Short mmCIF file of N, CA, C and O in Angstrom, two decimals:
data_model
loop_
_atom_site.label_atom_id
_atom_site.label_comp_id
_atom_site.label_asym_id
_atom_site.label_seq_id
_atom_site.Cartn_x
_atom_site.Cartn_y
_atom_site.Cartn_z
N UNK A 1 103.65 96.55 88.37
CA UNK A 1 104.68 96.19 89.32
C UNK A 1 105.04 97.39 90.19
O UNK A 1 105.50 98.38 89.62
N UNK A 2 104.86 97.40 91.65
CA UNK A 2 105.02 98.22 92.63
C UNK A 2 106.61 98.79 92.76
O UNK A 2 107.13 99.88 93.02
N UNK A 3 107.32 96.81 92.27
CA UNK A 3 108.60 97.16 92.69
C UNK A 3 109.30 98.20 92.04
O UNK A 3 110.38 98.59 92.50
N UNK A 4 108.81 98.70 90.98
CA UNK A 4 109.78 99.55 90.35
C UNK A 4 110.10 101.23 90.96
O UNK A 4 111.19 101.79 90.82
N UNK A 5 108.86 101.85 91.66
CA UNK A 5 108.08 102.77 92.70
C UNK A 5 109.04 102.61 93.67
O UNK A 5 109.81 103.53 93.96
N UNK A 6 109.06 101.72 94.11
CA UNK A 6 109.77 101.35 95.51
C UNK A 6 111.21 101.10 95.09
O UNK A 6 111.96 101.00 96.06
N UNK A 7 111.79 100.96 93.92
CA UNK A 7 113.36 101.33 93.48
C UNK A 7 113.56 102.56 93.59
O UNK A 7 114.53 103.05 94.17
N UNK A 8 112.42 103.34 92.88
CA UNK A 8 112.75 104.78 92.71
C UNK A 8 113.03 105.33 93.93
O UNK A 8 114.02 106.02 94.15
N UNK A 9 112.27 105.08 94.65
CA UNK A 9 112.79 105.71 96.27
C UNK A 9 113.76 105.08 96.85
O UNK A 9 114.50 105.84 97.46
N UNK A 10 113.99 104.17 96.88
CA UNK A 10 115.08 103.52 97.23
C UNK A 10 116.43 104.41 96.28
O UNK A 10 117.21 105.11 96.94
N UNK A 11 116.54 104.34 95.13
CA UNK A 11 117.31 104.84 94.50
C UNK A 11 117.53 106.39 95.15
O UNK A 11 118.66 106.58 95.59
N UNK A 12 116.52 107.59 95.28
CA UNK A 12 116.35 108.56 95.84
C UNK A 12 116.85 108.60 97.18
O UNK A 12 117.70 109.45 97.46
N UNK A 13 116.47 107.82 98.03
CA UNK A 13 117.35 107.55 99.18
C UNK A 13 118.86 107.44 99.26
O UNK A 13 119.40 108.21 100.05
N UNK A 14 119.54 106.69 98.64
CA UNK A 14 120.68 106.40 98.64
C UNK A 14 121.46 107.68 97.68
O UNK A 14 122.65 107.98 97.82
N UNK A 15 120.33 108.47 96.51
CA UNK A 15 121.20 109.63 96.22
C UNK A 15 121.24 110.59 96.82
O UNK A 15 122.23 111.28 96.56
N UNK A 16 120.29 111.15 97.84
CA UNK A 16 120.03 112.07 99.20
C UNK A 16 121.48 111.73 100.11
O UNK A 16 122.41 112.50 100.36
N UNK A 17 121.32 110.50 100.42
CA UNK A 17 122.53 110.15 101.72
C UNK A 17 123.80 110.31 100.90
O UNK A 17 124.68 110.49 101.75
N UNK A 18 124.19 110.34 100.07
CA UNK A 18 125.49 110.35 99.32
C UNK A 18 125.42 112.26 99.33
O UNK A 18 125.88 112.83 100.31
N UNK A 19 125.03 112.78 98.60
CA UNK A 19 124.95 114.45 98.96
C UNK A 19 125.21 114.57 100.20
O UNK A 19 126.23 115.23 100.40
N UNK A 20 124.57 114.09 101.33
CA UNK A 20 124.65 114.61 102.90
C UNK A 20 125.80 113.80 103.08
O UNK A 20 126.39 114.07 104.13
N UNK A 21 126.19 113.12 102.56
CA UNK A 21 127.54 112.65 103.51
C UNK A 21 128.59 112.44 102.57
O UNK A 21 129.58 111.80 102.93
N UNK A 22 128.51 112.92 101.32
CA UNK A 22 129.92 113.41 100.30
C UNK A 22 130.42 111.89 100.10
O UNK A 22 131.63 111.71 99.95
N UNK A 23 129.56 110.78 100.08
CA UNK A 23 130.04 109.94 99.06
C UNK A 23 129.67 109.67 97.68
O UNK A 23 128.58 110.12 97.33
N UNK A 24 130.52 108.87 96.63
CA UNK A 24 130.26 109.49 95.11
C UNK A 24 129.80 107.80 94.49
O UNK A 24 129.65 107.62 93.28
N UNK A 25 129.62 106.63 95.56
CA UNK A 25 129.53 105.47 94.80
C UNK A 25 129.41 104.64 96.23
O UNK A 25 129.98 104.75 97.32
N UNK A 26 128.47 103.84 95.76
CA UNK A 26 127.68 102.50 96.92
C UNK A 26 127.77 101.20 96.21
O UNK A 26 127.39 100.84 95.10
N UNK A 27 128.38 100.60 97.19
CA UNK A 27 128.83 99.01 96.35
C UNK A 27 128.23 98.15 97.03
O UNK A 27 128.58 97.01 96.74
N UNK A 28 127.33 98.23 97.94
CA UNK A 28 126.18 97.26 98.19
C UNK A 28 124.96 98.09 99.28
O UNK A 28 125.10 98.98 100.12
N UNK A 29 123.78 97.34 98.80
CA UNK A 29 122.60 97.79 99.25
C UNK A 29 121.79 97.24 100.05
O UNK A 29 120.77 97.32 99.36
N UNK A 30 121.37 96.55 101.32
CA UNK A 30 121.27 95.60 102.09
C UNK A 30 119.22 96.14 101.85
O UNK A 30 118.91 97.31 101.62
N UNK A 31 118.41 95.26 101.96
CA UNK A 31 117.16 95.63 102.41
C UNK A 31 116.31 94.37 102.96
O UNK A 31 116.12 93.22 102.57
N UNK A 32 115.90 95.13 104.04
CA UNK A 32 115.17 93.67 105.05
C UNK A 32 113.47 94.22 104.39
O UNK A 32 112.94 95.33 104.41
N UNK A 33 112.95 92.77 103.78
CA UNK A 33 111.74 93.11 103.58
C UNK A 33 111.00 91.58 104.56
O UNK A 33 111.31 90.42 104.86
N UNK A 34 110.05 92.42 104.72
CA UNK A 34 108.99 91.45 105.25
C UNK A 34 108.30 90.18 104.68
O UNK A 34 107.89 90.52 103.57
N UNK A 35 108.04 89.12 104.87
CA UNK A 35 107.54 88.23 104.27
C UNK A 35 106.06 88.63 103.59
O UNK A 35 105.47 88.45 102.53
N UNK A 36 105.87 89.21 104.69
CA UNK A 36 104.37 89.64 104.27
C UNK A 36 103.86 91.17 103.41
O UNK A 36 102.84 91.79 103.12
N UNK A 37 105.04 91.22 103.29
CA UNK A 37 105.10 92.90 102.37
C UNK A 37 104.66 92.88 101.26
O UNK A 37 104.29 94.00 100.91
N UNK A 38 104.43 91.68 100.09
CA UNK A 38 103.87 91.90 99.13
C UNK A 38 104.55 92.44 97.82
O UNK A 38 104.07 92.97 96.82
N UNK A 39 106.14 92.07 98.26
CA UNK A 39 107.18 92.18 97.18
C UNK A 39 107.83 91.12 96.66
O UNK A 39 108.35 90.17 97.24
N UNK A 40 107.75 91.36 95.55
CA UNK A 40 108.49 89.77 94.81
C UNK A 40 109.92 90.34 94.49
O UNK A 40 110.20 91.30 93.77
N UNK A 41 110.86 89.44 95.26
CA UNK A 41 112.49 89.75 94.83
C UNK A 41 112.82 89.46 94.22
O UNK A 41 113.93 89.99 94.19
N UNK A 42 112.71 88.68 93.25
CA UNK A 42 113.04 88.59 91.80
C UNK A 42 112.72 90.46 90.58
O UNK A 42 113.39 91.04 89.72
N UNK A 43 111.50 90.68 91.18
CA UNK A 43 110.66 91.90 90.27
C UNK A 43 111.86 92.98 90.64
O UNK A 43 112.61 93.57 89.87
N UNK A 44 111.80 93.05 92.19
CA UNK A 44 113.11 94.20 92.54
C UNK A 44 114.49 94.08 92.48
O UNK A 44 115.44 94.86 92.56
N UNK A 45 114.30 92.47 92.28
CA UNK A 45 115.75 93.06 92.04
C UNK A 45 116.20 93.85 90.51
O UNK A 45 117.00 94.72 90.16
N UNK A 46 115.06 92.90 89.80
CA UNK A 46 115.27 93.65 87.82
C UNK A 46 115.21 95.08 88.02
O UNK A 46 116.19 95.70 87.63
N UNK A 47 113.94 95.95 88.73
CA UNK A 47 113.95 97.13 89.02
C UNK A 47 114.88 97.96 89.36
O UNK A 47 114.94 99.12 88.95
N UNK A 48 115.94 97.26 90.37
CA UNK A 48 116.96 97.82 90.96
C UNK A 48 118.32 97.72 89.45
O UNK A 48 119.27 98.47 89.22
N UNK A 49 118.04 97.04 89.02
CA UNK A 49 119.15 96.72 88.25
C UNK A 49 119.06 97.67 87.05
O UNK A 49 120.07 98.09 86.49
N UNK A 50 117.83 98.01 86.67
CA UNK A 50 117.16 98.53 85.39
C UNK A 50 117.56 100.23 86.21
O UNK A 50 118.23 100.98 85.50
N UNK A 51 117.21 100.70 87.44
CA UNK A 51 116.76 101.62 87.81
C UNK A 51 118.35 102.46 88.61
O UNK A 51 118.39 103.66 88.90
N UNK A 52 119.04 101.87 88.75
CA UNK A 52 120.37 102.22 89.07
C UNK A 52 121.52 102.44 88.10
O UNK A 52 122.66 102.49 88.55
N UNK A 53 121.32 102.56 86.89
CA UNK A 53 122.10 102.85 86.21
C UNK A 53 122.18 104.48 86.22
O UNK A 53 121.16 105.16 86.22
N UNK A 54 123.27 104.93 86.24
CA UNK A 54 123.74 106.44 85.82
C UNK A 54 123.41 107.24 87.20
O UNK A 54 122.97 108.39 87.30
N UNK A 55 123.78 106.22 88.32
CA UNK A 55 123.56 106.71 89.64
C UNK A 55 124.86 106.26 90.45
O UNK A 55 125.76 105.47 90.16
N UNK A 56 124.58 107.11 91.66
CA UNK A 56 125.61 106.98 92.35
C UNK A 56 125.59 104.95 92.80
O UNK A 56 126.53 104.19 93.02
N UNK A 57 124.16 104.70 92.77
CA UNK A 57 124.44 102.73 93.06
C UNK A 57 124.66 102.17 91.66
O UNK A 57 124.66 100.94 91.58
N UNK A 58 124.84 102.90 90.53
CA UNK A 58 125.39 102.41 89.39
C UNK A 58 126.39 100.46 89.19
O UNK A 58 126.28 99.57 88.35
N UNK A 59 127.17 100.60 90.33
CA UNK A 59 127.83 99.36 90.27
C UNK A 59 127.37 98.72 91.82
O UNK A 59 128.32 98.12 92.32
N UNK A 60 126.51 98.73 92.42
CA UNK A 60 125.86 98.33 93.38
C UNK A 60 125.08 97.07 93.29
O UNK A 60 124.21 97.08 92.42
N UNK A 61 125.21 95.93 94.05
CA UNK A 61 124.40 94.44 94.33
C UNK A 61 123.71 94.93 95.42
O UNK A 61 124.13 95.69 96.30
N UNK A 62 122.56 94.41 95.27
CA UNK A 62 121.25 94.06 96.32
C UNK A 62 121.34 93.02 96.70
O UNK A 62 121.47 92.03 95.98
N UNK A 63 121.27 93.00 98.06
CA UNK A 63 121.11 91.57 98.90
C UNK A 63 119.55 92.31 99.91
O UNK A 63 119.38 93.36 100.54
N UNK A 64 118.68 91.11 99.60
CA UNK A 64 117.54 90.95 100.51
C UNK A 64 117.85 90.05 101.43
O UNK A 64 118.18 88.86 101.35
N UNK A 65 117.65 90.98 102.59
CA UNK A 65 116.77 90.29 104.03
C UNK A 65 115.35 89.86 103.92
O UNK A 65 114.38 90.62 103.87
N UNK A 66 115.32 88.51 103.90
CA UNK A 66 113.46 88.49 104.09
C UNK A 66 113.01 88.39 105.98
O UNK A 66 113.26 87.35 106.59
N UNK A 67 112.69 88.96 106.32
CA UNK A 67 112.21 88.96 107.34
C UNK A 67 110.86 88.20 107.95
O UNK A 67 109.78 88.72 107.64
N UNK A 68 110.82 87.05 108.77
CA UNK A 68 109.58 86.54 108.86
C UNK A 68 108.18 87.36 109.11
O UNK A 68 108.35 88.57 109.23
N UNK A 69 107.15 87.01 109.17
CA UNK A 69 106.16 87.97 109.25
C UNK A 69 105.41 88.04 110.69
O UNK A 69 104.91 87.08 111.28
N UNK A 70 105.44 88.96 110.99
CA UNK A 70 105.00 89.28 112.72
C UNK A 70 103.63 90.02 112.79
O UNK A 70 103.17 90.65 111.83
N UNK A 71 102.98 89.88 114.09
CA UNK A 71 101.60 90.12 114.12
C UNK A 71 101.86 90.63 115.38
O UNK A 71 102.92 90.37 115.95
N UNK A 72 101.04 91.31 115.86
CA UNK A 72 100.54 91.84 117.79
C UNK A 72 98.95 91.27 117.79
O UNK A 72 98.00 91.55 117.06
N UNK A 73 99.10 90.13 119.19
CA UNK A 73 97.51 89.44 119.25
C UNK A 73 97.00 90.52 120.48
O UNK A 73 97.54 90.62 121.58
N UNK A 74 95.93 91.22 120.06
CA UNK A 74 95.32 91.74 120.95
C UNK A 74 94.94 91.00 122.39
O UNK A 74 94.87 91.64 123.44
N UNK A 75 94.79 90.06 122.33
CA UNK A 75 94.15 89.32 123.30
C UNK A 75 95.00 88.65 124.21
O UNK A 75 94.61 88.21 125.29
N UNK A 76 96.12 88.56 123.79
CA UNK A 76 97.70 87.84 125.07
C UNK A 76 98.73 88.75 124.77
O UNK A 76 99.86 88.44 125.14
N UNK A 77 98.53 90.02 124.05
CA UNK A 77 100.02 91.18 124.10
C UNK A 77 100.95 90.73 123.70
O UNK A 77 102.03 91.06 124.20
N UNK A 78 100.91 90.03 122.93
CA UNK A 78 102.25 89.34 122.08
C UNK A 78 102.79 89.67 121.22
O UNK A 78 101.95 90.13 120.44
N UNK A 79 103.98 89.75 120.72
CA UNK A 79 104.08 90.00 118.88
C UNK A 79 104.53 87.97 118.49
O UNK A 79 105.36 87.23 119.01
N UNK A 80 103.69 87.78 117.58
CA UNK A 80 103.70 86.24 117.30
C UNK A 80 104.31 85.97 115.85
O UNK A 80 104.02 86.78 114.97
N UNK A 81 105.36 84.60 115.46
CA UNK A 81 104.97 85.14 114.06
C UNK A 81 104.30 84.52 113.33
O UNK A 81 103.99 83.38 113.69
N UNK A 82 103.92 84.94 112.32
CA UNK A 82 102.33 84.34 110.98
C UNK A 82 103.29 84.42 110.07
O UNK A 82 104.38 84.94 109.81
N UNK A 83 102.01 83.33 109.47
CA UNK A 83 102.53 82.78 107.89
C UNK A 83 102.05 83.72 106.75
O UNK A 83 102.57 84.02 105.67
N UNK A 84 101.02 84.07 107.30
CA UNK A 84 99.99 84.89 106.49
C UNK A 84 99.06 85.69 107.11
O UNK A 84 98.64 85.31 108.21
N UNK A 85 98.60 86.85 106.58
CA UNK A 85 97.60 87.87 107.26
C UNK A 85 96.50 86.97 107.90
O UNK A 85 96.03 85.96 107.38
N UNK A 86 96.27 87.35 108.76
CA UNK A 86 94.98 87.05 109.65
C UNK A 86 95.30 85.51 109.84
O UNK A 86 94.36 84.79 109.51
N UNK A 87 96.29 84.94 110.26
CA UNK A 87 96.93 83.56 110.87
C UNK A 87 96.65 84.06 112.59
O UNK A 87 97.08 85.07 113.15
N UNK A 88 95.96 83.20 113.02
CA UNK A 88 95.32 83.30 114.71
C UNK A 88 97.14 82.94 115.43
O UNK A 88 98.16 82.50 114.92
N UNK A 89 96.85 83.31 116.50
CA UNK A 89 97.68 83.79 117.54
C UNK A 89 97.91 82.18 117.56
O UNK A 89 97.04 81.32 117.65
N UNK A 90 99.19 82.01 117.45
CA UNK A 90 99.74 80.89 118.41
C UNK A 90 99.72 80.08 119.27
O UNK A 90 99.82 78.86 119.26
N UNK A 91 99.56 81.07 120.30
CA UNK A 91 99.62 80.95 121.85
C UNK A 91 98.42 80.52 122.62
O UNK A 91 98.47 80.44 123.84
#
């Protein structure tokens, strides 16, 4: 499971920005993931939950953004959106 990798930095992130900006506790965590990113939110959120303890997001909820999945068609300069990798241009 990737997601747990991608807590850790996430977690690392949010303890970096708390040092640089002298806060001691984060009570929510917003993240826009892509449809097509290849993350299961159920996996991150356990990760996040497992992986935030004894941290400054210690009492912190995750809310996912899923974001639809977008493409650029070489051939009409578009950004279109797809369901799935290599879904032909729309247009």
């Amino acid at each position: 499971m990737h997601e747990f990798s991608l807590c850790e930095g996430i977690i690392e992130t949010i303890t970096s920005q708390a040092r640089q900006h002298g806060f001691n506790r984060v009570l929510r965590v917003w993240l826009e993931i892509g449809a097509l990113a290849n993350v299961e939110p159920d996996a991150l959120r356990f990760a996040f939950e497992t992986m935030r303890r004894d941290t400054t997001a210690a009492t912190a909820t995750l809310d996912i953004i899923t974001l639809p999945g977008r493409a650029h068609c070489l051939d009409c300069a578009q950004t279109v959106a797809v369901q799935q990798h290599y879904d032909p241009c729309p247009l």
